[in-house]
XYZ file of C-alpha atoms in Angstrom:
714
model
C 51.699 -15.542 -22.389
C 50.451 -17.137 -19.102
C 47.809 -19.807 -18.897
C 44.713 -19.842 -16.675
C 46.201 -22.428 -14.233
C 48.964 -20.095 -13.331
C 46.673 -17.191 -13.060
C 44.734 -19.024 -10.307
C 47.697 -20.630 -8.397
C 46.991 -18.757 -5.198
C 43.236 -19.453 -5.213
C 43.794 -23.107 -5.755
C 40.765 -24.216 -3.981
C 37.209 -22.930 -3.306
C 38.096 -22.359 0.230
C 40.600 -19.670 -0.696
C 37.748 -17.552 -2.013
C 35.242 -18.469 0.587
C 33.544 -15.596 2.770
C 32.695 -16.899 6.325
C 29.417 -15.074 6.510
C 27.317 -15.955 9.555
C 24.118 -17.729 8.175
C 20.540 -17.069 9.237
C 18.149 -19.565 10.624
C 14.871 -20.410 8.896
C 13.076 -18.703 11.650
C 14.541 -15.350 10.620
C 11.973 -12.910 9.100
C 12.375 -11.129 5.718
C 12.387 -7.862 7.602
C 15.526 -8.859 9.555
C 17.322 -9.931 6.513
C 16.250 -6.642 4.791
C 17.720 -4.688 7.746
C 20.964 -6.885 7.554
C 21.390 -5.997 3.872
C 20.601 -2.296 4.530
C 23.130 -2.061 7.372
C 25.923 -3.723 5.576
C 26.414 -2.550 1.938
C 29.168 -5.099 1.372
C 26.784 -8.037 2.251
C 25.831 -9.614 -1.075
C 24.451 -13.072 -0.169
C 23.354 -14.972 2.973
C 22.832 -18.648 3.590
C 19.842 -20.057 5.374
C 21.095 -22.969 7.628
C 19.256 -25.085 10.186
C 20.490 -26.013 13.696
C 22.328 -28.975 12.366
C 24.271 -27.003 9.954
C 22.340 -28.207 6.906
C 22.000 -25.605 4.060
C 18.366 -24.895 3.300
C 18.742 -22.110 0.729
C 20.409 -18.887 -0.402
C 19.252 -15.171 -0.371
C 20.843 -12.886 -2.960
C 20.804 -9.124 -2.174
C 19.781 -7.650 -5.437
C 16.657 -9.888 -6.225
C 15.691 -9.854 -2.586
C 15.756 -5.984 -2.234
C 13.861 -5.599 -5.500
C 10.878 -7.365 -3.801
C 11.389 -5.621 -0.470
C 12.274 -2.152 -1.600
C 8.778 -0.584 -1.542
C 6.350 -0.345 1.399
C 4.120 -2.631 -0.559
C 6.796 -5.317 -0.716
C 7.715 -5.023 2.975
C 3.916 -5.134 3.873
C 3.579 -8.254 1.797
C 6.633 -10.304 2.727
C 8.137 -8.509 5.841
C 6.673 -10.772 8.611
C 7.113 -14.012 6.569
C 10.113 -16.406 7.141
C 13.061 -15.931 5.020
C 12.313 -19.477 3.618
C 9.621 -17.898 1.535
C 12.046 -15.700 -0.452
C 15.157 -18.017 -0.567
C 16.669 -19.919 -3.454
C 16.031 -23.551 -2.317
C 18.318 -25.005 -4.892
C 21.487 -22.833 -4.585
C 24.710 -23.569 -6.389
C 26.688 -25.702 -3.693
C 30.401 -26.753 -3.776
C 32.658 -28.448 -1.246
C 35.513 -26.199 0.111
C 38.374 -28.383 -0.952
C 37.196 -28.453 -4.617
C 39.933 -27.081 -7.110
C 38.759 -23.500 -8.055
C 39.644 -24.224 -11.724
C 37.578 -27.455 -11.772
C 34.598 -25.618 -10.038
C 34.602 -22.727 -12.608
C 35.043 -24.887 -15.689
C 32.105 -27.165 -14.524
C 29.906 -24.262 -13.683
C 30.656 -22.354 -16.878
C 29.734 -25.412 -18.932
C 26.467 -26.289 -16.980
C 25.219 -23.679 -14.610
C 26.804 -20.261 -15.622
C 23.803 -18.209 -14.852
C 23.478 -19.538 -11.276
C 26.956 -18.291 -10.513
C 25.598 -14.769 -10.821
C 23.487 -15.220 -7.656
C 26.378 -16.494 -5.604
C 27.021 -20.022 -4.115
C 27.175 -21.942 -0.909
C 30.499 -23.535 0.305
C 30.305 -26.679 2.543
C 32.813 -28.783 4.332
C 31.850 -32.394 4.631
C 28.328 -31.466 3.788
C 27.957 -28.730 6.526
C 27.912 -25.025 6.034
C 31.218 -23.294 5.696
C 30.704 -19.976 4.024
C 29.535 -18.270 0.879
C 31.083 -17.213 -2.484
C 30.150 -14.451 -4.915
C 31.095 -13.531 -8.393
C 32.887 -10.641 -6.872
C 35.024 -12.973 -4.710
C 36.077 -14.971 -7.838
C 36.734 -11.714 -9.691
C 38.890 -10.579 -6.748
C 40.824 -13.822 -6.745
C 41.338 -13.377 -10.475
C 42.389 -9.828 -10.020
C 44.954 -10.632 -7.200
C 46.421 -13.337 -9.286
C 46.491 -11.324 -12.419
C 48.258 -8.457 -10.626
C 50.980 -10.828 -9.428
C 51.363 -12.173 -13.062
C 51.500 -8.572 -14.347
C 54.472 -7.971 -12.241
C 56.254 -11.063 -13.268
C 55.340 -11.151 -17.082
C 55.297 -7.729 -18.735
C 53.876 -9.187 -21.769
C 50.586 -9.831 -20.034
C 47.937 -7.166 -20.976
C 46.815 -4.622 -18.269
C 43.099 -5.396 -18.250
C 40.561 -8.133 -18.919
C 39.699 -6.950 -22.307
C 43.190 -7.763 -23.630
C 43.622 -11.067 -22.061
C 45.472 -13.683 -23.934
C 43.726 -16.115 -26.198
C 43.892 -18.780 -23.514
C 41.870 -16.616 -21.227
C 39.265 -15.511 -23.670
C 36.777 -18.176 -22.397
C 37.030 -16.585 -19.015
C 36.721 -13.065 -20.364
C 33.536 -14.305 -22.124
C 32.228 -15.510 -18.865
C 32.859 -12.137 -17.206
C 31.183 -10.329 -20.000
C 28.156 -12.599 -19.592
C 27.956 -11.818 -15.966
C 28.297 -8.102 -16.598
C 25.833 -8.111 -19.468
C 23.150 -9.986 -17.715
C 23.191 -8.065 -14.353
C 19.840 -6.176 -14.124
C 21.630 -3.099 -12.956
C 23.946 -0.667 -14.572
C 27.602 -1.525 -14.594
C 29.737 1.556 -15.709
C 33.564 1.550 -15.608
C 35.524 4.874 -16.226
C 39.283 5.416 -16.077
C 40.841 7.879 -13.723
C 40.343 10.613 -16.311
C 36.454 9.901 -16.360
C 36.595 8.289 -19.867
C 34.227 5.347 -20.314
C 35.843 1.924 -20.474
C 32.873 -0.278 -20.119
C 29.017 -0.086 -19.874
C 26.579 -2.940 -19.843
C 23.043 -3.300 -21.599
C 21.337 -2.213 -18.394
C 23.449 0.846 -18.256
C 22.830 1.675 -21.971
C 19.033 1.566 -21.256
C 19.211 3.561 -18.045
C 21.402 6.369 -19.706
C 19.860 6.172 -23.285
C 23.234 5.647 -24.983
C 24.976 2.814 -27.031
C 28.171 1.344 -25.972
C 29.805 1.879 -29.338
C 29.148 5.599 -29.011
C 30.427 6.308 -25.602
C 33.512 4.042 -24.872
C 36.528 6.281 -24.632
C 34.465 9.399 -24.056
C 33.871 11.617 -21.038
C 30.570 12.688 -19.666
C 31.012 16.033 -21.273
C 31.360 14.267 -24.598
C 28.075 12.446 -24.217
C 25.579 14.407 -22.163
C 24.239 17.918 -21.938
C 26.388 20.210 -19.758
C 24.344 20.263 -16.682
C 23.980 16.440 -16.551
C 27.606 16.056 -17.391
C 28.648 18.384 -14.608
C 26.671 16.252 -12.109
C 28.317 13.062 -13.162
C 31.811 14.772 -13.186
C 31.374 16.028 -9.677
C 30.531 12.608 -8.207
C 33.401 10.997 -10.099
C 35.765 13.598 -8.432
C 34.181 13.139 -5.184
C 34.735 9.370 -5.140
C 38.335 9.768 -6.395
C 39.110 12.448 -3.813
C 37.693 10.372 -0.867
C 39.121 6.907 -2.077
C 35.891 5.367 -0.429
C 32.731 4.026 -1.825
C 30.085 6.893 -2.295
C 26.341 6.018 -2.230
C 23.966 8.406 -4.050
C 20.638 7.463 -2.914
C 18.507 9.370 -5.567
C 19.956 10.922 -8.733
C 17.659 12.418 -11.400
C 18.942 11.776 -14.989
C 17.431 12.234 -18.384
C 17.962 9.402 -20.871
C 16.806 11.252 -24.014
C 13.179 9.871 -23.530
C 12.197 10.699 -20.020
C 13.662 11.538 -16.654
C 14.551 8.604 -14.545
C 15.373 8.341 -10.805
C 18.441 6.067 -10.074
C 20.448 4.933 -7.165
C 24.191 4.978 -7.650
C 27.212 3.386 -5.862
C 30.605 4.491 -6.891
C 33.902 2.653 -5.998
C 37.502 3.322 -6.862
C 39.247 0.437 -8.369
C 43.150 0.570 -7.795
C 46.031 -0.577 -9.939
C 49.012 -2.669 -8.787
C 50.739 0.341 -7.274
C 47.674 1.229 -5.278
C 46.799 4.420 -7.210
C 43.246 4.914 -8.403
C 42.879 3.201 -11.853
C 39.141 3.189 -12.545
C 35.791 4.232 -11.246
C 33.157 1.506 -10.847
C 29.463 2.681 -10.872
C 26.622 0.427 -10.095
C 23.160 1.845 -10.657
C 19.586 0.698 -10.008
C 16.607 2.239 -11.683
C 14.039 3.478 -9.076
C 11.815 5.136 -11.566
C 8.957 2.625 -11.378
C 9.220 2.234 -7.563
C 8.976 5.985 -7.052
C 6.130 6.122 -9.414
C 4.365 3.363 -7.379
C 4.982 5.240 -4.141
C 3.539 8.343 -5.697
C 0.376 6.428 -6.715
C 0.002 5.123 -3.232
C 0.322 8.531 -1.741
C -2.262 9.767 -4.301
C -4.703 7.105 -3.106
C -3.964 7.982 0.459
C -4.776 11.590 0.274
C -7.162 11.990 -2.660
C -10.616 10.701 -3.273
C -10.485 8.133 -6.198
C -13.903 9.067 -7.379
C -13.790 12.764 -7.653
C -10.024 13.483 -7.558
C -10.597 15.953 -4.648
C -8.783 15.749 -1.439
C -10.009 13.075 0.985
C -10.652 13.350 4.817
C -6.927 12.671 5.528
C -5.597 15.474 3.419
C -8.526 17.786 4.747
C -7.221 17.158 8.303
C -3.775 18.289 7.288
C -5.002 21.303 5.339
C -7.331 22.536 8.072
C -4.645 22.237 10.731
C -2.272 24.270 8.534
C -4.800 26.866 7.888
C -5.780 27.259 11.588
C -2.125 27.555 12.388
C -1.973 30.472 9.955
C -5.025 32.025 11.566
C -3.177 31.897 14.966
C 0.143 33.060 13.824
C -0.698 35.833 11.325
C -4.233 36.839 12.165
C -5.782 35.459 9.094
C -9.453 34.584 8.863
C -10.955 31.473 7.145
C -14.349 30.057 6.544
C -15.115 26.296 6.642
C -18.006 25.286 4.431
C -19.746 21.944 4.945
C -21.690 20.869 1.944
C -24.234 18.175 1.615
C -26.173 17.218 -1.581
C -29.826 17.383 -1.396
C -31.843 14.331 -2.423
C -28.644 12.330 -3.225
C -30.134 9.287 -1.503
C -33.014 9.471 -3.974
C -30.677 9.439 -6.967
C -28.876 6.340 -5.582
C -32.193 4.457 -4.742
C -33.771 5.394 -8.031
C -30.869 5.124 -10.622
C -28.338 3.088 -8.711
C -24.807 3.777 -7.321
C -23.303 4.106 -10.613
C -25.480 7.136 -11.423
C -24.703 8.492 -7.943
C -20.952 8.157 -8.542
C -21.302 10.040 -11.847
C -23.223 12.736 -10.118
C -20.691 13.096 -7.409
C -17.863 13.430 -10.058
C -19.691 16.326 -11.846
C -20.377 18.021 -8.454
C -16.609 17.881 -7.852
C -15.911 19.623 -11.265
C -18.484 22.347 -10.548
C -17.024 23.046 -7.071
C -13.620 23.611 -8.645
C -15.126 26.354 -10.673
C -16.432 28.082 -7.549
C -13.282 28.444 -5.557
C -10.335 30.669 -5.822
C -6.541 29.793 -5.906
C -5.599 28.903 -2.283
C -8.896 27.506 -1.409
C -9.254 23.846 -0.607
C -12.023 21.345 -1.539
C -12.434 17.801 0.079
C -14.779 15.116 -0.334
C -15.435 13.951 3.281
C -17.353 10.822 2.419
C -20.641 10.020 0.653
C -22.257 13.108 -0.570
C -20.435 15.308 1.969
C -17.857 17.915 0.845
C -15.823 20.651 2.589
C -14.312 23.868 1.449
C -11.560 25.769 3.370
C -11.839 29.345 2.270
C -9.368 32.127 3.034
C -11.433 35.281 3.640
C -10.993 38.888 4.714
C -14.615 39.343 5.869
C -17.685 37.067 6.459
C -19.045 38.605 3.172
C -16.460 36.602 1.294
C -18.025 33.331 2.664
C -21.585 34.376 1.852
C -20.588 34.975 -1.678
C -18.888 31.553 -2.076
C -21.827 29.787 -0.626
C -24.316 31.574 -2.932
C -22.006 30.777 -5.911
C -21.954 27.192 -4.974
C -25.711 26.931 -4.650
C -26.204 28.753 -7.894
C -23.842 26.625 -9.917
C -25.562 23.502 -8.615
C -29.019 24.578 -9.737
C -28.350 23.583 -13.521
C -29.469 20.009 -14.085
C -26.802 17.321 -14.260
C -26.644 15.044 -17.464
C -26.022 11.437 -16.149
C -25.943 9.103 -19.159
C -28.618 11.052 -20.910
C -30.911 11.456 -17.772
C -31.206 15.009 -16.465
C -31.010 14.979 -12.620
C -31.398 17.814 -10.214
C -29.534 17.753 -6.938
C -29.305 20.970 -4.897
C -26.807 21.615 -2.183
C -27.063 22.737 1.469
C -24.055 24.747 3.065
C -23.177 25.204 6.614
C -20.544 27.906 7.404
C -18.270 28.346 10.478
C -15.725 31.118 10.856
C -12.285 30.977 12.345
C -11.296 32.380 14.826
C -14.793 33.868 15.572
C -16.665 30.538 15.964
C -13.879 28.246 16.870
C -9.962 28.114 16.694
C -9.449 24.376 16.618
C -10.354 21.925 13.917
C -12.812 19.784 15.749
C -14.932 22.598 17.117
C -14.896 24.424 13.784
C -16.056 21.394 11.872
C -18.749 20.581 14.475
C -20.090 24.073 14.337
C -20.140 24.092 10.434
C -22.001 20.765 10.783
C -24.546 22.393 13.036
C -25.158 25.153 10.602
C -25.520 22.634 7.855
C -28.023 20.764 9.947
C -30.013 23.885 10.413
C -30.080 24.427 6.563
C -31.330 20.975 5.938
C -34.012 21.152 8.657
C -35.410 24.316 7.146
C -35.845 22.975 3.723
C -32.415 22.407 2.188
C -30.818 24.197 -0.977
C -29.554 27.130 1.080
C -26.705 28.311 3.318
C -26.369 29.439 6.972
C -23.716 30.751 9.269
C -23.184 28.990 12.557
C -24.861 30.728 15.584
C -24.452 29.895 19.207
C -28.060 28.810 19.625
C -27.608 26.017 17.250
C -26.053 24.118 20.056
C -29.496 23.121 20.868
C -29.045 20.272 18.398
C -26.962 18.703 21.071
C -30.260 18.437 23.055
C -31.707 16.416 20.192
C -28.886 14.086 20.194
C -29.576 13.559 24.012
C -33.170 12.791 23.168
C -32.058 10.200 20.722
C -29.758 8.725 23.154
C -32.707 8.396 25.563
C -34.722 6.684 22.790
C -31.975 4.276 22.014
C -31.892 3.050 25.616
C -35.555 2.498 25.327
C -35.167 0.759 22.034
C -32.741 -1.781 23.562
C -35.018 -2.543 26.605
C -38.168 -2.580 24.443
C -36.571 -4.929 21.731
C -37.066 -2.424 18.870
C -33.890 -3.646 17.236
C -33.892 -6.413 14.640
C -31.173 -7.859 12.461
C -31.338 -7.991 8.613
C -28.877 -10.302 6.727
C -27.200 -9.894 3.354
C -25.824 -12.838 1.461
C -22.189 -13.311 0.331
C -21.688 -15.386 -2.780
C -18.891 -17.760 -3.804
C -18.204 -16.792 -7.393
C -16.539 -20.164 -8.095
C -19.473 -22.370 -7.081
C -22.290 -19.887 -7.428
C -23.540 -20.726 -3.840
C -24.229 -18.464 -0.892
C -21.642 -19.074 1.723
C -22.282 -16.570 4.494
C -24.398 -13.674 5.496
C -23.522 -10.211 7.061
C -25.733 -9.206 10.016
C -26.887 -5.610 9.763
C -28.611 -3.729 12.615
C -32.028 -2.156 12.011
C -34.056 0.083 14.388
C -37.869 0.074 14.104
C -38.868 3.172 16.043
C -42.478 2.975 17.262
C -43.333 6.533 15.977
C -40.580 7.371 13.342
C -40.547 3.916 11.627
C -37.230 2.568 10.361
C -34.383 4.829 11.473
C -31.230 4.850 9.411
C -28.170 3.337 11.044
C -26.293 6.408 9.778
C -28.397 8.487 12.057
C -28.342 6.512 15.316
C -25.012 4.600 15.229
C -22.975 7.751 15.646
C -25.165 8.662 18.659
C -24.764 5.274 20.038
C -20.988 5.501 19.738
C -20.875 9.023 21.364
C -22.982 7.890 24.266
C -21.296 4.541 24.884
C -24.580 2.623 24.024
C -22.682 0.927 21.151
C -21.303 -1.465 23.797
C -24.657 -3.030 24.934
C -26.198 -2.692 21.361
C -23.052 -4.370 20.048
C -23.442 -7.143 22.515
C -27.047 -7.719 21.640
C -26.090 -7.906 17.964
C -23.410 -10.442 18.506
C -25.683 -12.649 20.704
C -28.632 -12.460 18.493
C -26.667 -13.057 15.266
C -25.068 -16.209 16.770
C -28.497 -17.340 18.128
C -30.197 -17.009 14.785
C -27.239 -18.399 12.590
C -27.225 -21.549 14.970
C -30.941 -22.166 13.793
C -30.331 -21.856 10.054
C -30.927 -24.993 7.897
C -27.504 -24.620 6.325
C -24.318 -24.030 8.165
C -23.591 -20.681 6.672
C -20.945 -18.421 8.178
C -22.309 -15.231 9.945
C -20.359 -11.894 9.853
C -20.955 -9.406 12.595
C -19.551 -5.832 12.554
C -17.619 -4.666 15.617
C -17.251 -1.066 16.548
C -13.826 0.230 17.660
C -15.486 1.315 20.956
C -16.241 -2.375 21.722
C -12.452 -2.919 22.239
C -11.974 -0.298 24.869
C -12.553 -2.362 28.086
C -11.042 -5.553 26.773
C -14.301 -7.655 27.302
C -14.838 -8.612 23.669
C -13.215 -12.032 23.955
C -15.548 -12.992 26.837
C -18.662 -11.634 25.049
C -17.583 -13.781 22.060
C -17.216 -16.828 24.200
C -20.509 -16.308 26.004
C -22.336 -15.743 22.723
C -20.945 -18.892 21.161
C -21.659 -20.897 24.305
C -25.234 -19.683 24.681
C -26.117 -20.242 20.985
C -24.063 -23.539 20.416
C -22.603 -21.880 17.268
C -19.436 -23.467 15.881
C -16.708 -20.668 16.274
C -15.541 -21.391 12.716
C -18.889 -20.094 11.466
C -18.498 -16.750 13.137
C -16.686 -13.812 11.460
C -15.996 -10.451 13.037
C -15.590 -7.444 10.726
C -13.510 -4.445 11.755
C -12.190 -1.323 10.026
C -8.643 -0.016 10.377
C -9.861 2.600 12.920
C -9.868 -0.319 15.439
C -6.081 -0.586 15.150
C -5.615 3.237 14.858
C -7.247 3.665 18.261
C -4.921 1.421 20.367
C -2.966 -0.859 18.057
C -1.129 -2.974 20.756
C -4.118 -3.312 22.985
C -6.579 -4.248 20.173
C -4.170 -6.579 18.344
C -4.006 -8.599 21.610
C -7.773 -8.723 21.689
C -8.077 -9.730 18.091
C -5.352 -12.628 18.576
C -7.342 -13.842 21.485
C -10.589 -14.104 19.616
C -8.840 -15.626 16.555
C -7.299 -18.302 18.799
C -10.939 -19.475 19.581
C -11.375 -20.306 15.884
C -13.283 -17.196 15.007
C -12.454 -15.523 11.723
C -11.331 -11.826 11.552
C -12.000 -9.691 8.500
C -10.875 -6.106 7.628
C -13.831 -4.144 6.125
C -13.599 -1.209 3.759
C -10.099 -2.262 2.685
C -8.265 0.383 0.546
C -10.018 3.538 1.948
C -7.612 4.110 4.828
C -4.097 5.354 4.977
C -2.440 2.391 6.718
C -4.372 -0.680 5.476
C -1.102 -2.352 4.125
C 0.682 -1.971 7.346
C -2.086 -3.548 9.243
C -2.127 -6.497 7.011
C 1.533 -7.065 8.228
C 0.638 -6.456 11.910
C -2.193 -9.031 11.953
C -2.946 -12.292 9.975
C -6.482 -11.277 8.774
C -8.668 -14.190 7.351
C -10.451 -11.864 5.019
C -10.316 -8.477 3.432
C -13.324 -6.772 2.025
C -12.638 -4.474 -0.903
C -14.546 -1.304 -0.463
C -17.468 -0.746 -2.869
C -15.907 2.604 -3.938
C -13.487 0.587 -6.146
C -16.127 -2.015 -7.289
C -18.616 0.642 -8.627
C -16.285 1.667 -11.413
C -15.828 -1.785 -12.798
C -15.281 -2.936 -15.437
C -14.460 0.252 -17.386
C -12.251 2.123 -15.034
C -8.655 0.914 -15.634
C -7.491 2.358 -12.211
C -10.139 0.509 -10.336
C -9.174 -2.787 -12.386
C -5.509 -2.152 -11.384
C -6.283 -1.560 -7.795
C -8.466 -4.683 -7.371
C -6.028 -6.923 -9.348
C -3.296 -5.689 -7.047
C -5.342 -6.431 -3.858
C -6.317 -9.830 -5.170
C -2.656 -10.807 -6.095
C -1.493 -9.621 -2.694
C -4.289 -11.453 -0.833
C -3.397 -14.647 -2.685
C 0.259 -14.274 -1.827
C -0.716 -13.833 1.901
C -3.262 -16.609 1.862
C -6.064 -14.121 2.718
C -9.670 -14.447 1.239
C -11.125 -11.429 -0.371
C -14.793 -10.291 -0.779
C -15.804 -7.424 -3.108
C -18.531 -5.350 -1.740
C -21.137 -3.249 -3.666
C -21.639 -5.703 -6.680
C -24.624 -4.365 -8.575
C -24.223 -5.452 -12.197
C -23.437 -8.678 -14.073
C -20.504 -6.785 -15.733
C -18.964 -6.102 -12.279
C -19.232 -9.752 -11.240
C -17.660 -10.929 -14.431
C -14.758 -8.556 -13.962
C -14.289 -9.725 -10.398
C -14.266 -13.369 -11.549
C -11.613 -12.592 -14.173
C -9.383 -11.197 -11.493
C -9.755 -14.286 -9.336
C -11.916 -12.573 -6.789
C -13.636 -15.558 -4.967
C -16.414 -13.942 -3.093
C -18.898 -11.006 -3.629
C -21.597 -9.010 -1.909
C -24.100 -6.518 -3.148
C -27.607 -5.814 -4.267
C -27.065 -7.972 -7.383
C -26.803 -10.950 -5.173
C -29.282 -9.981 -2.551
C -30.497 -7.086 -0.444
C -30.436 -7.159 3.352
C -33.544 -8.955 4.659
C -34.860 -10.393 7.901
C -35.415 -13.880 6.427
C -32.688 -16.012 4.845
C -34.614 -19.170 4.204
C -34.980 -18.400 0.605
C -31.320 -18.849 0.034
C -31.169 -22.394 1.270
C -31.225 -23.698 -2.286
C -30.064 -20.683 -4.247
C -27.163 -21.188 -6.690
C -26.081 -18.311 -9.026
C -24.586 -19.316 -12.409
């Protein structure tokens, strides 16, 4: 019987098991480390070392990849320095330390840390890294030599002599505590070892499977899959990575990632198959939830504008290739604004949900419904003749006639429908939607609660837009615009901390014109540039005169980025008003970055360098919000009111806002919740560490702000 000292004669010092892995500098980003681990499957640990060779920390592959595996993780940590995710107190040992002494001391005092790997130094400077695998390899090499010299030594770790039982216990501790499946089979696919993580992943007990093959344990189909992959790795002799494998563990189906490796005996022949497995089920479920949010309206469950764009392109492609016909219905609820104004947005949201359910009852299989925003919906209908479109429109109008029951209140909300046909009216998505909108406009202008096909003479509506464009030019020169201000409340102190500037147009004949009516015309005509300049200058001028140094937030249109003059406009407005740049906040939506990301990011960085704060508005409603948080260091994100409205009863809304709050805190970004209308919503936001809120509960937009000078909300 050999003793442990003789087993480790070759690997007498730590230097004998040291891997000379090139370290990374503290300036290295987490994304670069993620790529390094992805490109080198054998790389298990990395050291973080400064320019003087001083060890700063250790990155362990498994725990690092768990955080970076999803798009959410990469968006959250990708651009940050590797120092934010490293172990700052790694296990460290000098290279000339006897391996036996190192292992005895570590087992007695810091056994769990050995699982993460360790740093090897020489005279205090970085020399390399070590891993549990390198220790195991040293053990294995020495054990193989001993096996040839001493036939009485057992052939595997399980039957080690009494003197090596302590080391066997250590190995078992490592294997049992690894948060990934460790499964070892012999060359005949009989199970030799499985750890607790593997038991949970496969839904088995160790005592029931050791010594058995896959066909003894699992249903035939699952067993055949496992056996094929075992034969594949035995035949190739090389490591095999199975990126996604669907397995059923007796309770539910799980998605796992497997890596299979052949372990060879003393004579070089295959002795065992080592399978390492990571459970991807939760990660895949999270990705599916993100995809759901990206393509479906969270309020109604219908497709959103993003999914509509995909569906209409596919439908028009079929029209062109196969000669199909389709009708695009644009729907708009009648008197929806009255419902919102009279009963609040919660009632309006409940109405929209019921409208969505009724629309589903009207369409046939193969038709597509989308909520385009607000109270606007669209239906893509496959038709054989125009009469089919007429029948659907009449069916929709009829089904909407019955009163809606909203929390015991009976509400009536008709619907107007505009219809455009493809290919008769248009063969491309933009024109088809535009012409369905024109037909809808005709219905609404003629009394609502009806339907109408597009006709060419409807293009006269364009003339009306030109008239509004002319009136907008007059409005700017005649000073018909004015600013209203809505307060933002700090939920910790109960004090108003800033205001958002909102543009209002007081038409001399039409009275107050809705921004939703004139802003699109201003953007289409290019007038948004001079109007936006006026808003910026006027907001700074008024804020500079306020009795309290509140911040002022100004919305910036994507079109104001086009010519690159925004930084100079900001400088001029600040200089003319004398406003401290730190009090100015510019709000953008992700459409700014969608338009020309590289160009607009440069502009944003230039403005931010002046001390001006940058906020992302309507966060969570777009497809790429997370990726833009990685691309630019926003000072604030504003959670869209569509998530706030369902608080505190909607668990999905609670989960989303809590996730956004946690992410914002990790990134050091402030958050503001928009659309707060009830005390219950405010209390729910406070409970989720949301620090700032805006909405009718706090204050409606108004021209005067002096009343807030001494306001403090409990």
